[in-house]
Amino acid sequence: EISTEYKKQVMTTKEMSQFIKIDNEGNRRNLLDNACIVEIREKNMLLSGKATFSTQDTNNLNIYIYGNMTGKYKLSLYGDFKQLPINGCDYVEVDIYKNEYTIVPFAYDAKYVAQYKNLFAILAPMDFKNGLEKSASIYITTK
């Protein structure tokens, strides 16, 4: 099954400026040009490295997708390289537009928390002109 449920958000000037880097020679570079950045967040906080999830309750998370590689993608979620459902579906089909970002809310069920030690998301292009993108891997601890 494929879901198409996600939210789009236009990037503010302040949000866009977070992706602008200046090199040693003073050249400005937008990290979103020719790229997509995939992040897993909890309560708007980026998860990377190690995160603690509940084995008793549902863990409500979001996948944020930033980038200027416009096109149609399929987003999938993995626990220790095994595909996990996102809100009961195998994939979420998303459209990426320049200067916008996508938010995919999902529940990471307690039954998966106890089974897997790593969690990550993959964004795969459907038209092959763009590249495959992966979120940071999150090492899971339980409470």
Coordinates of C-alpha atoms in Angstrom, one line a residue:
E1 CA 0.0 0.0 0.0
I2 CA 1.1 3.5 -0.8
S3 CA 0.1 6.5 1.3
T4 CA -0.1 10.1 -0.1
E5 CA -0.7 11.7 3.3
Y6 CA 1.8 14.4 4.2
K7 CA 2.0 18.1 4.8
K8 CA 3.8 20.7 2.7
Q9 CA 5.3 23.8 4.2
V10 CA 6.8 26.8 2.4
M11 CA 10.3 27.6 3.7
T12 CA 10.7 31.0 5.4
T13 CA 13.7 33.1 4.7
K14 CA 15.1 32.2 8.1
E15 CA 14.7 28.5 7.4
M16 CA 16.3 28.8 4.0
S17 CA 19.3 30.7 5.6
Q18 CA 20.1 27.6 7.8
F19 CA 21.1 25.7 4.6
I20 CA 23.4 28.5 3.2
K21 CA 27.1 27.9 3.9
I22 CA 30.0 30.2 3.1
D23 CA 33.3 28.5 2.2
N24 CA 36.8 29.7 3.0
E25 CA 36.9 31.8 -0.2
G26 CA 33.6 33.6 0.6
N27 CA 31.4 31.7 -1.9
R28 CA 27.9 31.0 -0.8
R29 CA 26.5 27.5 -1.2
N30 CA 23.0 26.3 -0.7
L31 CA 23.1 22.7 0.8
L32 CA 19.7 22.0 -0.7
D33 CA 20.8 22.6 -4.3
N34 CA 21.0 19.2 -6.1
A35 CA 20.1 17.4 -2.9
C36 CA 17.4 16.4 -0.5
I37 CA 17.9 16.1 3.2
V38 CA 15.8 13.6 5.1
E39 CA 15.5 13.9 8.9
I40 CA 13.6 12.0 11.6
R41 CA 12.3 14.3 14.3
E42 CA 10.5 13.9 17.6
K43 CA 8.6 17.0 18.9
N44 CA 10.4 19.1 16.3
M45 CA 13.8 18.0 17.6
L46 CA 16.2 16.3 15.1
L47 CA 17.0 12.7 16.1
S48 CA 20.5 11.5 15.3
G49 CA 23.0 9.2 17.0
K50 CA 21.0 7.7 19.9
A51 CA 17.3 8.1 20.9
T52 CA 15.2 6.6 23.6
F53 CA 11.8 5.3 22.7
S54 CA 9.0 3.9 24.8
T55 CA 8.1 0.2 24.7
Q56 CA 4.8 1.0 26.5
D57 CA 3.4 3.8 24.4
T58 CA 3.2 4.8 20.8
N59 CA 6.2 7.1 19.8
N60 CA 4.9 9.9 17.6
L61 CA 7.6 11.1 15.1
N62 CA 7.9 13.1 11.9
I63 CA 10.0 12.7 8.8
Y64 CA 11.1 16.0 7.4
I65 CA 12.3 16.3 3.8
Y66 CA 14.1 19.4 2.7
G67 CA 15.5 19.9 -0.8
N68 CA 15.5 21.4 -4.2
M69 CA 15.7 18.2 -6.2
T70 CA 12.1 18.5 -7.4
G71 CA 10.1 15.5 -8.4
K72 CA 8.1 12.5 -7.1
Y73 CA 9.6 10.2 -4.5
K74 CA 8.7 7.2 -2.4
L75 CA 9.6 7.4 1.3
S76 CA 10.1 4.2 3.3
L77 CA 11.2 3.4 6.9
Y78 CA 13.6 0.7 8.1
G79 CA 14.5 -1.0 11.3
D80 CA 17.7 -2.9 11.1
F81 CA 17.4 -3.0 7.3
K82 CA 13.8 -4.5 7.4
Q83 CA 11.1 -2.3 5.9
L84 CA 8.6 -1.0 8.5
P85 CA 5.2 0.4 7.8
I86 CA 4.5 4.1 7.9
N87 CA 1.0 4.5 9.3
G88 CA 0.1 1.1 8.0
C89 CA 1.5 1.6 4.5
D90 CA 4.7 0.4 2.8
Y91 CA 5.6 3.8 1.3
V92 CA 4.5 7.4 1.3
E93 CA 4.5 9.0 -2.1
V94 CA 5.6 12.6 -1.9
D95 CA 6.2 15.5 -4.3
I96 CA 9.2 17.6 -3.6
Y97 CA 9.1 21.3 -4.7
K98 CA 11.8 24.0 -4.6
N99 CA 11.8 26.1 -1.4
E100 CA 9.3 23.9 0.3
Y101 CA 9.6 21.1 2.8
T102 CA 7.5 18.0 3.5
I103 CA 6.5 16.6 6.8
V104 CA 5.3 13.0 7.2
P105 CA 3.9 12.3 10.6
F106 CA 4.0 8.7 11.7
A107 CA 3.7 6.5 14.8
Y108 CA 6.6 4.2 15.7
D109 CA 4.7 1.5 17.4
A110 CA 6.0 0.0 20.7
K111 CA 6.1 -3.5 19.2
Y112 CA 8.8 -2.4 16.8
V113 CA 10.9 -0.5 19.4
A114 CA 11.8 -3.8 21.2
Q115 CA 12.7 -5.6 18.0
Y116 CA 15.1 -3.2 16.3
K117 CA 18.3 -1.3 17.3
N118 CA 18.5 1.1 14.3
L119 CA 15.9 3.2 12.6
F120 CA 16.3 5.2 9.3
A121 CA 14.3 6.5 6.4
I122 CA 15.0 6.3 2.6
L123 CA 13.8 8.6 0.0
A124 CA 13.8 7.0 -3.5
P125 CA 13.2 9.0 -6.7
M126 CA 10.5 7.7 -9.1
D127 CA 11.9 9.4 -12.2
F128 CA 15.6 8.4 -11.8
K129 CA 17.0 11.9 -12.6
N130 CA 17.4 12.4 -8.9
G131 CA 19.4 10.5 -6.3
L132 CA 18.5 8.2 -3.4
E133 CA 18.7 9.9 0.0
K134 CA 18.9 8.4 3.5
S135 CA 18.3 10.0 6.9
A136 CA 20.8 9.6 9.7
S137 CA 20.6 6.2 11.4
I138 CA 19.3 6.4 14.9
Y139 CA 20.5 3.9 17.5
I140 CA 17.5 2.9 19.6
T141 CA 17.4 2.5 23.3
T142 CA 14.2 1.7 25.3
K143 CA 12.5 2.9 28.4

